[in-house]
Amino acid sequence: MSFNPDELEAPEWVNSNFLKGVLEYNGEFTNVTIYDFQISPASAIGDHFASIMFRAKIQFSTQEHLNKECSIIIKTMPVIEGYKKEMMDKWGEAIFNTEIFMYSKVLSECSKILINAGYNDMLAAKMIYQSMEPHKVIVFEDLKELGYFMLPRIIPNENDVEVIFSKLGQYHAATFKLVAEGPKSLNQKGGLFNMPEDDMLTMFGNQFSFFKELVETLPGFEEASEKLAKIPLDKLGRKCKQLVNEPGSYEVLNHGDYHLKNMMFKGKNGNDVSEVVLVDFQVWHCGSPAYDIVYLSASIPPSMRPKACKHYFDTFIDVLKKSDYDGPLPTFELLQKDLKSYRSLDLFLLATFTVALGEDKDQKKEDVETLFTNSNLMKPFYSSPKYISYVKEVLPVLLQEGVLDDLVNFE
């Protein structure tokens, strides 16, 4: 397994004194003595971008317990100079504050709602330590030690899709109840599309060009190609930003980056999936559930999307009915209305994120920072037969529904 270059060595402050403070932080352990620890990268190359993550396996004792062991995940700011560090120097404080708020104030309440409704599987990893000074850092329990694993497939199968959409329905239902009944502090807008246009162009500009070049080569796609030529990325980004920031027909706390690498799974033989846990809540925002649904749909076969969406909504309603929520229930028609309005996001994701479906994970050599700063390395992905089949299936629908025309005329 290859690792991100900036995660080969942990910052020097990740030492025995820091680990002692982590273990004593929540009062579960006192008078900790660290005997030994090993630090290693916590994720494979390309699995995430903004932060750096390490696994610490610790041997320690306390006044009450001798010879204890534990494994934790440390998430902190990049220290090696480069594009990733430059981005996080700009956005890191907001991102870490956002995630700490979710783990400390929101997710525990969501778990209580779900358990009350009879949904007892873990929602998210337990946060065991957090700090903004002198270092921005969050520490979690190690889900791998609890039997969770990354999805062993690039493209999920039908069972995977049912599990991950059910989990989204559970999470959205719990947050819908919180938003409906809770404080205004949950009404945060933000996410990917509120970054400056220059950052958007740097990260995705070449990808959108590669997408247009691909469509130009596809027989029968001449009309789509002609209209795409009139849609610059900044216009598409502004349209998506408008969608994210306007009220939905009903509102939840979107995860904001709900894709397969921000989940860990449990199941038989490290392959068959029966449970999923969510990770990485750095860009959550309040808005229509259509955002997360469309975002997640970009990574599943188009033929599976209608059934998955209905399963999501059935789970969403089931949670609300079985909890003590007594307000009006959203309807499937409202969700379908919002999903239709979010078709511009469909186009953005098809042109950018979906292309990763054509990437063979066993052949992955470049970290995300390298791909963002030298996006020409992504051009070969746009010739993948798997990706091209997605484009041929999804793009004609967007054309027929008038999405490209709307974007051409969008100011």
Short mmCIF file of C-alpha atoms in Angstrom, two decimals:
data_model
loop_
_atom_site.label_atom_id
_atom_site.label_comp_id
_atom_site.label_asym_id
_atom_site.label_seq_id
_atom_site.Cartn_x
_atom_site.Cartn_y
_atom_site.Cartn_z
CA MET A 1 0.00 0.00 0.00
CA SER A 2 1.28 3.47 -0.92
CA PHE A 3 0.84 6.47 1.37
CA ASN A 4 0.55 10.22 0.92
CA PRO A 5 4.06 11.76 0.98
CA ASP A 6 3.18 14.22 3.77
CA GLU A 7 1.98 11.39 6.00
CA LEU A 8 5.15 9.32 6.01
CA GLU A 9 6.39 11.12 9.13
CA ALA A 10 4.27 12.64 11.89
CA PRO A 11 4.96 16.16 13.24
CA GLU A 12 7.56 16.14 16.02
CA TRP A 13 5.02 17.28 18.61
CA VAL A 14 3.22 13.94 18.26
CA ASN A 15 5.25 12.47 21.09
CA SER A 16 4.73 10.66 24.39
CA ASN A 17 3.70 13.86 26.21
CA PHE A 18 1.03 14.59 23.60
CA LEU A 19 -0.24 11.00 23.67
CA LYS A 20 -0.40 11.06 27.47
CA GLY A 21 -2.54 14.20 27.26
CA VAL A 22 -4.83 12.55 24.71
CA LEU A 23 -5.42 9.48 26.86
CA GLU A 24 -6.09 11.56 29.98
CA TYR A 25 -8.25 14.14 28.17
CA ASN A 26 -11.74 12.84 28.83
CA GLY A 27 -11.04 11.39 32.28
CA GLU A 28 -11.29 7.74 31.27
CA PHE A 29 -7.62 7.26 32.22
CA THR A 30 -5.55 9.06 34.88
CA ASN A 31 -1.84 9.04 35.72
CA VAL A 32 -0.94 7.56 32.34
CA THR A 33 2.60 6.33 31.72
CA ILE A 34 3.51 5.72 28.06
CA TYR A 35 5.82 2.73 27.63
CA ASP A 36 6.02 2.67 23.85
CA PHE A 37 4.20 3.89 20.74
CA GLN A 38 4.39 3.44 16.98
CA ILE A 39 3.17 6.04 14.49
CA SER A 40 2.14 5.13 10.93
CA PRO A 41 0.07 6.68 8.12
CA ALA A 42 -3.65 6.17 8.68
CA SER A 43 -4.87 6.08 5.08
CA ALA A 44 -3.76 5.07 1.61
CA ILE A 45 -2.54 7.44 -1.07
CA GLY A 46 -5.33 9.52 -2.59
CA ASP A 47 -7.95 8.62 0.03
CA HIS A 48 -8.26 12.17 1.38
CA PHE A 49 -6.88 15.64 0.81
CA ALA A 50 -7.13 18.48 3.31
CA SER A 51 -5.63 17.19 6.57
CA ILE A 52 -2.93 14.68 7.43
CA MET A 53 -3.77 11.55 9.42
CA PHE A 54 -1.77 9.10 11.50
CA ARG A 55 -2.43 5.93 13.43
CA ALA A 56 -0.79 5.70 16.86
CA LYS A 57 -0.55 2.32 18.58
CA ILE A 58 0.23 2.96 22.22
CA GLN A 59 1.40 0.77 25.08
CA PHE A 60 0.73 2.38 28.45
CA SER A 61 -0.28 1.87 32.06
CA THR A 62 -2.37 3.75 34.60
CA GLN A 63 -2.61 3.59 38.35
CA GLU A 64 -5.47 1.10 37.98
CA HIS A 65 -4.33 -0.84 34.88
CA LEU A 66 -1.00 -2.25 33.81
CA ASN A 67 0.10 -3.17 30.30
CA LYS A 68 -2.77 -1.60 28.37
CA GLU A 69 -2.78 -1.03 24.62
CA CYS A 70 -4.88 1.13 22.34
CA SER A 71 -4.90 2.50 18.82
CA ILE A 72 -6.00 6.03 17.90
CA ILE A 73 -6.30 8.17 14.76
CA ILE A 74 -4.70 11.64 14.82
CA LYS A 75 -5.98 14.23 12.35
CA THR A 76 -4.07 17.49 12.05
CA MET A 77 -2.77 20.19 9.73
CA PRO A 78 -0.18 19.52 6.98
CA VAL A 79 3.35 20.70 7.78
CA ILE A 80 5.16 20.10 4.49
CA GLU A 81 5.19 23.16 2.22
CA GLY A 82 3.02 22.89 -0.87
CA TYR A 83 -0.47 23.45 -2.26
CA LYS A 84 -2.22 21.42 0.45
CA LYS A 85 -0.53 23.35 3.27
CA GLU A 86 -1.24 26.64 1.50
CA MET A 87 -4.94 25.77 1.26
CA MET A 88 -5.15 24.62 4.87
CA ASP A 89 -3.29 27.69 6.16
CA LYS A 90 -6.15 29.65 4.60
CA TRP A 91 -9.07 27.41 5.59
CA GLY A 92 -7.76 25.14 8.35
CA GLU A 93 -9.12 27.02 11.36
CA ALA A 94 -12.65 27.14 9.95
CA ILE A 95 -12.51 23.51 8.84
CA PHE A 96 -11.30 22.18 12.19
CA ASN A 97 -13.76 24.33 14.15
CA THR A 98 -16.54 23.04 11.91
CA GLU A 99 -15.63 19.39 12.45
CA ILE A 100 -15.10 19.77 16.20
CA PHE A 101 -18.54 21.37 16.49
CA MET A 102 -20.14 18.45 14.67
CA TYR A 103 -18.47 15.77 16.79
CA SER A 104 -18.91 17.55 20.12
CA LYS A 105 -22.37 19.10 19.69
CA VAL A 106 -24.30 17.36 16.91
CA LEU A 107 -23.36 13.75 16.21
CA SER A 108 -23.88 12.56 19.77
CA GLU A 109 -27.40 14.02 19.66
CA CYS A 110 -28.00 12.34 16.30
CA SER A 111 -26.94 9.01 17.78
CA LYS A 112 -29.43 9.41 20.63
CA ILE A 113 -32.24 10.10 18.15
CA LEU A 114 -31.34 7.06 16.07
CA ILE A 115 -31.07 4.73 19.06
CA ASN A 116 -34.44 5.98 20.29
CA ALA A 117 -35.85 5.04 16.87
CA GLY A 118 -34.31 1.56 17.04
CA TYR A 119 -31.27 2.20 14.81
CA ASN A 120 -28.41 1.01 16.99
CA ASP A 121 -25.44 0.83 14.58
CA MET A 122 -22.66 3.33 15.13
CA LEU A 123 -23.15 6.60 13.25
CA ALA A 124 -19.65 8.11 13.46
CA ALA A 125 -16.30 7.48 15.13
CA LYS A 126 -15.92 8.64 18.71
CA MET A 127 -13.86 11.83 19.14
CA ILE A 128 -11.58 11.38 22.16
CA TYR A 129 -9.53 14.60 22.00
CA GLN A 130 -9.64 17.98 20.30
CA SER A 131 -7.60 21.17 20.40
CA MET A 132 -7.11 24.31 18.33
CA GLU A 133 -4.00 25.54 20.18
CA PRO A 134 -1.09 25.15 20.02
CA HIS A 135 -1.97 22.68 17.25
CA LYS A 136 -5.19 22.13 15.33
CA VAL A 137 -5.81 18.46 16.00
CA ILE A 138 -8.65 15.97 16.48
CA VAL A 139 -8.14 12.43 17.76
CA PHE A 140 -10.59 9.60 17.14
CA GLU A 141 -10.93 6.00 18.18
CA ASP A 142 -9.47 3.68 15.55
CA LEU A 143 -12.36 2.16 13.62
CA LYS A 144 -10.05 -0.43 12.10
CA GLU A 145 -9.57 -1.90 15.58
CA LEU A 146 -13.37 -2.24 15.80
CA GLY A 147 -13.50 -4.31 12.61
CA TYR A 148 -14.27 -1.59 10.09
CA PHE A 149 -12.59 -1.41 6.68
CA MET A 150 -12.60 0.71 3.53
CA LEU A 151 -14.89 -0.47 0.75
CA PRO A 152 -12.84 -2.97 -1.27
CA ARG A 153 -14.49 -1.93 -4.55
CA ILE A 154 -14.25 1.24 -6.64
CA ILE A 155 -17.84 0.85 -7.82
CA PRO A 156 -20.30 -0.30 -5.13
CA ASN A 157 -22.60 -3.25 -5.72
CA GLU A 158 -26.35 -3.29 -5.10
CA ASN A 159 -26.02 -4.32 -1.46
CA ASP A 160 -23.39 -1.62 -0.81
CA VAL A 161 -25.70 1.00 -2.31
CA GLU A 162 -28.60 -0.06 -0.09
CA VAL A 163 -26.44 0.17 3.04
CA ILE A 164 -24.89 3.57 2.26
CA PHE A 165 -28.18 5.20 1.22
CA SER A 166 -29.89 3.78 4.30
CA LYS A 167 -27.17 5.35 6.45
CA LEU A 168 -27.63 8.68 4.73
CA GLY A 169 -31.36 8.46 5.38
CA GLN A 170 -30.71 7.81 9.07
CA TYR A 171 -28.24 10.67 9.41
CA HIS A 172 -30.44 13.11 7.50
CA ALA A 173 -33.52 12.19 9.53
CA ALA A 174 -31.71 12.80 12.82
CA THR A 175 -30.37 16.14 11.62
CA PHE A 176 -33.76 17.12 10.16
CA LYS A 177 -35.22 16.68 13.64
CA LEU A 178 -32.39 18.73 15.16
CA VAL A 179 -32.77 21.53 12.59
CA ALA A 180 -36.53 21.62 13.05
CA GLU A 181 -36.33 21.71 16.84
CA GLY A 182 -32.84 23.03 17.53
CA PRO A 183 -30.84 26.26 17.74
CA LYS A 184 -30.04 28.62 14.89
CA SER A 185 -26.35 27.65 15.19
CA LEU A 186 -27.22 24.67 12.99
CA ASN A 187 -28.22 26.89 10.05
CA GLN A 188 -24.68 27.11 8.70
CA LYS A 189 -24.22 27.53 4.97
CA GLY A 190 -20.94 26.74 3.32
CA GLY A 191 -19.20 23.78 1.78
CA LEU A 192 -17.22 23.23 -1.37
CA PHE A 193 -19.00 25.82 -3.51
CA ASN A 194 -18.38 28.71 -1.15
CA MET A 195 -14.64 28.63 -1.83
CA PRO A 196 -13.25 31.52 -3.92
CA GLU A 197 -13.58 31.14 -7.69
CA ASP A 198 -9.79 31.13 -8.11
CA ASP A 199 -9.51 28.07 -5.86
CA MET A 200 -12.33 26.37 -7.74
CA LEU A 201 -10.61 26.98 -11.06
CA THR A 202 -7.27 25.74 -9.73
CA MET A 203 -8.76 22.52 -8.41
CA PHE A 204 -11.21 21.66 -11.20
CA GLY A 205 -10.55 23.90 -14.23
CA ASN A 206 -8.54 21.40 -16.26
CA GLN A 207 -10.88 18.56 -15.36
CA PHE A 208 -13.84 20.42 -16.78
CA SER A 209 -11.84 21.04 -19.96
CA PHE A 210 -10.97 17.33 -20.21
CA PHE A 211 -14.66 16.51 -19.85
CA LYS A 212 -15.61 18.87 -22.67
CA GLU A 213 -12.86 17.40 -24.86
CA LEU A 214 -14.20 13.90 -24.22
CA VAL A 215 -17.77 14.87 -25.12
CA GLU A 216 -16.50 16.39 -28.38
CA THR A 217 -15.26 12.92 -29.41
CA LEU A 218 -18.49 11.04 -28.67
CA PRO A 219 -20.68 10.33 -31.72
CA GLY A 220 -24.20 11.63 -31.26
CA PHE A 221 -23.22 14.14 -28.58
CA GLU A 222 -22.71 17.11 -30.89
CA GLU A 223 -25.57 19.14 -29.37
CA ALA A 224 -24.33 18.56 -25.83
CA SER A 225 -20.78 19.47 -26.86
CA GLU A 226 -21.92 22.70 -28.50
CA LYS A 227 -23.77 23.78 -25.36
CA LEU A 228 -20.99 22.74 -23.00
CA ALA A 229 -18.61 24.97 -24.96
CA LYS A 230 -20.73 27.92 -23.80
CA ILE A 231 -20.56 26.97 -20.11
CA PRO A 232 -17.33 28.00 -18.35
CA LEU A 233 -16.52 26.36 -15.03
CA ASP A 234 -16.98 29.59 -13.07
CA LYS A 235 -20.57 29.85 -14.32
CA LEU A 236 -21.29 26.24 -13.33
CA GLY A 237 -19.67 26.89 -9.94
CA ARG A 238 -21.81 30.00 -9.36
CA LYS A 239 -24.97 28.04 -10.18
CA CYS A 240 -24.02 25.29 -7.73
CA LYS A 241 -23.17 27.90 -5.08
CA GLN A 242 -26.62 29.44 -5.54
CA LEU A 243 -28.23 26.04 -5.01
CA VAL A 244 -26.22 25.29 -1.87
CA ASN A 245 -27.01 28.63 -0.25
CA GLU A 246 -30.73 28.87 -0.94
CA PRO A 247 -33.30 27.13 1.31
CA GLY A 248 -34.43 23.66 0.36
CA SER A 249 -37.99 22.40 0.39
CA TYR A 250 -36.95 21.00 3.75
CA GLU A 251 -33.53 21.09 5.37
CA VAL A 252 -31.02 18.72 6.93
CA LEU A 253 -27.36 18.97 7.88
CA ASN A 254 -25.61 17.73 4.76
CA HIS A 255 -22.40 15.84 5.35
CA GLY A 256 -21.03 17.87 2.44
CA ASP A 257 -18.48 15.34 1.20
CA TYR A 258 -20.50 12.12 1.28
CA HIS A 259 -18.54 9.71 -0.87
CA LEU A 260 -17.23 6.18 -0.43
CA LYS A 261 -13.85 7.19 0.98
CA ASN A 262 -15.53 9.10 3.79
CA MET A 263 -17.13 5.92 5.09
CA MET A 264 -15.85 2.77 6.75
CA PHE A 265 -17.64 -0.53 6.54
CA LYS A 266 -18.16 -3.69 8.53
CA GLY A 267 -19.18 -7.09 7.18
CA LYS A 268 -18.19 -10.69 6.64
CA ASN A 269 -14.74 -11.54 5.31
CA GLY A 270 -13.77 -7.87 4.95
CA ASN A 271 -15.88 -7.78 1.81
CA ASP A 272 -19.63 -8.21 2.34
CA VAL A 273 -21.02 -4.96 3.73
CA SER A 274 -23.62 -4.85 6.51
CA GLU A 275 -22.75 -1.65 8.43
CA VAL A 276 -21.27 1.74 7.60
CA VAL A 277 -19.77 4.49 9.78
CA LEU A 278 -19.37 8.07 8.57
CA VAL A 279 -16.15 10.08 8.88
CA ASP A 280 -14.90 13.57 7.93
CA PHE A 281 -17.47 16.25 8.73
CA GLN A 282 -15.32 19.22 7.70
CA VAL A 283 -17.70 20.78 5.15
CA TRP A 284 -21.18 20.07 6.55
CA HIS A 285 -23.86 22.63 5.84
CA CYS A 286 -27.57 23.13 6.34
CA GLY A 287 -29.70 22.82 3.22
CA SER A 288 -31.67 20.54 0.97
CA PRO A 289 -30.91 16.81 1.34
CA ALA A 290 -30.60 16.80 -2.45
CA TYR A 291 -26.97 17.92 -2.05
CA ASP A 292 -25.74 14.78 -0.30
CA ILE A 293 -27.94 12.49 -2.40
CA VAL A 294 -26.66 13.89 -5.71
CA TYR A 295 -23.08 13.94 -4.38
CA LEU A 296 -23.28 10.29 -3.35
CA SER A 297 -25.07 9.31 -6.56
CA ALA A 298 -22.04 10.44 -8.55
CA SER A 299 -20.19 7.36 -7.30
CA ILE A 300 -22.81 4.68 -8.04
CA PRO A 301 -24.05 3.21 -11.33
CA PRO A 302 -26.84 5.41 -12.77
CA SER A 303 -29.18 2.44 -13.08
CA MET A 304 -29.13 2.01 -9.30
CA ARG A 305 -29.98 5.61 -8.43
CA PRO A 306 -33.84 5.59 -8.50
CA LYS A 307 -34.12 2.56 -6.22
CA ALA A 308 -31.39 3.91 -3.92
CA CYS A 309 -33.12 7.27 -3.59
CA LYS A 310 -36.44 5.62 -2.69
CA HIS A 311 -34.71 3.40 -0.12
CA TYR A 312 -33.05 6.49 1.34
CA PHE A 313 -36.38 8.29 1.71
CA ASP A 314 -38.18 5.27 3.20
CA THR A 315 -35.45 5.03 5.84
CA PHE A 316 -35.60 8.79 6.47
CA ILE A 317 -39.35 8.66 7.16
CA ASP A 318 -39.07 5.49 9.24
CA VAL A 319 -36.57 7.14 11.59
CA LEU A 320 -38.80 10.18 12.06
CA LYS A 321 -41.92 8.09 12.69
CA LYS A 322 -40.13 5.93 15.27
CA SER A 323 -38.52 8.89 17.05
CA ASP A 324 -40.50 11.39 19.09
CA TYR A 325 -40.67 13.87 16.21
CA ASP A 326 -44.23 15.22 16.00
CA GLY A 327 -43.97 17.83 13.24
CA PRO A 328 -45.11 17.55 9.62
CA LEU A 329 -43.27 14.90 7.60
CA PRO A 330 -41.60 15.80 4.29
CA THR A 331 -42.95 14.08 1.20
CA PHE A 332 -41.13 12.16 -1.51
CA GLU A 333 -42.51 14.69 -4.00
CA LEU A 334 -40.67 17.49 -2.20
CA LEU A 335 -37.44 15.51 -2.37
CA GLN A 336 -37.93 14.83 -6.09
CA LYS A 337 -38.53 18.54 -6.67
CA ASP A 338 -35.23 19.43 -4.99
CA LEU A 339 -33.34 16.67 -6.79
CA LYS A 340 -34.52 18.08 -10.10
CA SER A 341 -33.38 21.57 -9.12
CA TYR A 342 -29.93 20.16 -8.25
CA ARG A 343 -29.21 18.82 -11.74
CA SER A 344 -26.46 21.41 -12.24
CA LEU A 345 -24.61 19.72 -9.40
CA ASP A 346 -25.08 16.44 -11.29
CA LEU A 347 -23.22 17.96 -14.23
CA PHE A 348 -20.41 19.34 -12.09
CA LEU A 349 -19.85 15.97 -10.41
CA LEU A 350 -20.08 14.04 -13.68
CA ALA A 351 -17.34 16.26 -15.13
CA THR A 352 -15.05 16.06 -12.08
CA PHE A 353 -15.58 13.57 -9.23
CA THR A 354 -17.13 10.69 -11.19
CA VAL A 355 -14.00 10.29 -13.27
CA ALA A 356 -12.30 8.66 -10.27
CA LEU A 357 -14.55 5.65 -10.87
CA GLY A 358 -12.35 4.74 -13.80
CA GLU A 359 -9.21 4.67 -11.67
CA ASP A 360 -7.80 1.30 -10.71
CA LYS A 361 -7.04 1.64 -6.99
CA ASP A 362 -4.24 -0.93 -7.25
CA GLN A 363 -2.49 1.26 -9.84
CA LYS A 364 -2.92 4.53 -7.94
CA LYS A 365 0.40 6.37 -7.74
CA GLU A 366 -0.45 10.01 -7.19
CA ASP A 367 -1.76 11.73 -4.08
CA VAL A 368 -4.64 14.20 -4.37
CA GLU A 369 -2.37 17.25 -3.95
CA THR A 370 -0.27 16.16 -6.93
CA LEU A 371 -3.38 15.67 -9.04
CA PHE A 372 -4.73 19.11 -8.12
CA THR A 373 -1.43 20.87 -8.83
CA ASN A 374 -0.70 18.88 -12.00
CA SER A 375 -4.18 17.99 -13.20
CA ASN A 376 -2.83 16.85 -16.59
CA LEU A 377 -2.13 13.61 -14.75
CA MET A 378 -5.91 13.12 -14.57
CA LYS A 379 -6.44 13.32 -18.32
CA PRO A 380 -5.98 9.56 -18.91
CA PHE A 381 -8.87 8.87 -16.50
CA TYR A 382 -11.21 10.55 -18.99
CA SER A 383 -10.59 7.76 -21.51
CA SER A 384 -11.66 5.02 -19.10
CA PRO A 385 -14.44 2.84 -20.60
CA LYS A 386 -16.19 2.78 -17.21
CA TYR A 387 -16.26 6.55 -17.02
CA ILE A 388 -17.31 7.01 -20.64
CA SER A 389 -20.26 4.66 -20.07
CA TYR A 390 -21.37 6.90 -17.17
CA VAL A 391 -21.16 9.99 -19.37
CA LYS A 392 -23.16 8.32 -22.15
CA GLU A 393 -25.89 7.41 -19.69
CA VAL A 394 -26.13 10.60 -17.61
CA LEU A 395 -25.33 13.46 -20.00
CA PRO A 396 -28.23 12.82 -22.46
CA VAL A 397 -30.66 13.02 -19.53
CA LEU A 398 -29.22 16.36 -18.44
CA LEU A 399 -29.47 17.62 -22.01
CA GLN A 400 -33.07 16.44 -22.39
CA GLU A 401 -34.10 18.03 -19.08
CA GLY A 402 -32.76 21.41 -20.21
CA VAL A 403 -29.93 21.59 -17.65
CA LEU A 404 -27.37 22.69 -20.23
CA ASP A 405 -29.72 25.32 -21.65
CA ASP A 406 -30.38 26.70 -18.18
CA LEU A 407 -26.64 27.00 -17.56
CA VAL A 408 -25.97 28.66 -20.91
CA ASN A 409 -28.55 31.31 -19.99
CA PHE A 410 -27.50 31.59 -16.34
CA GLU A 411 -25.97 34.95 -15.36
#
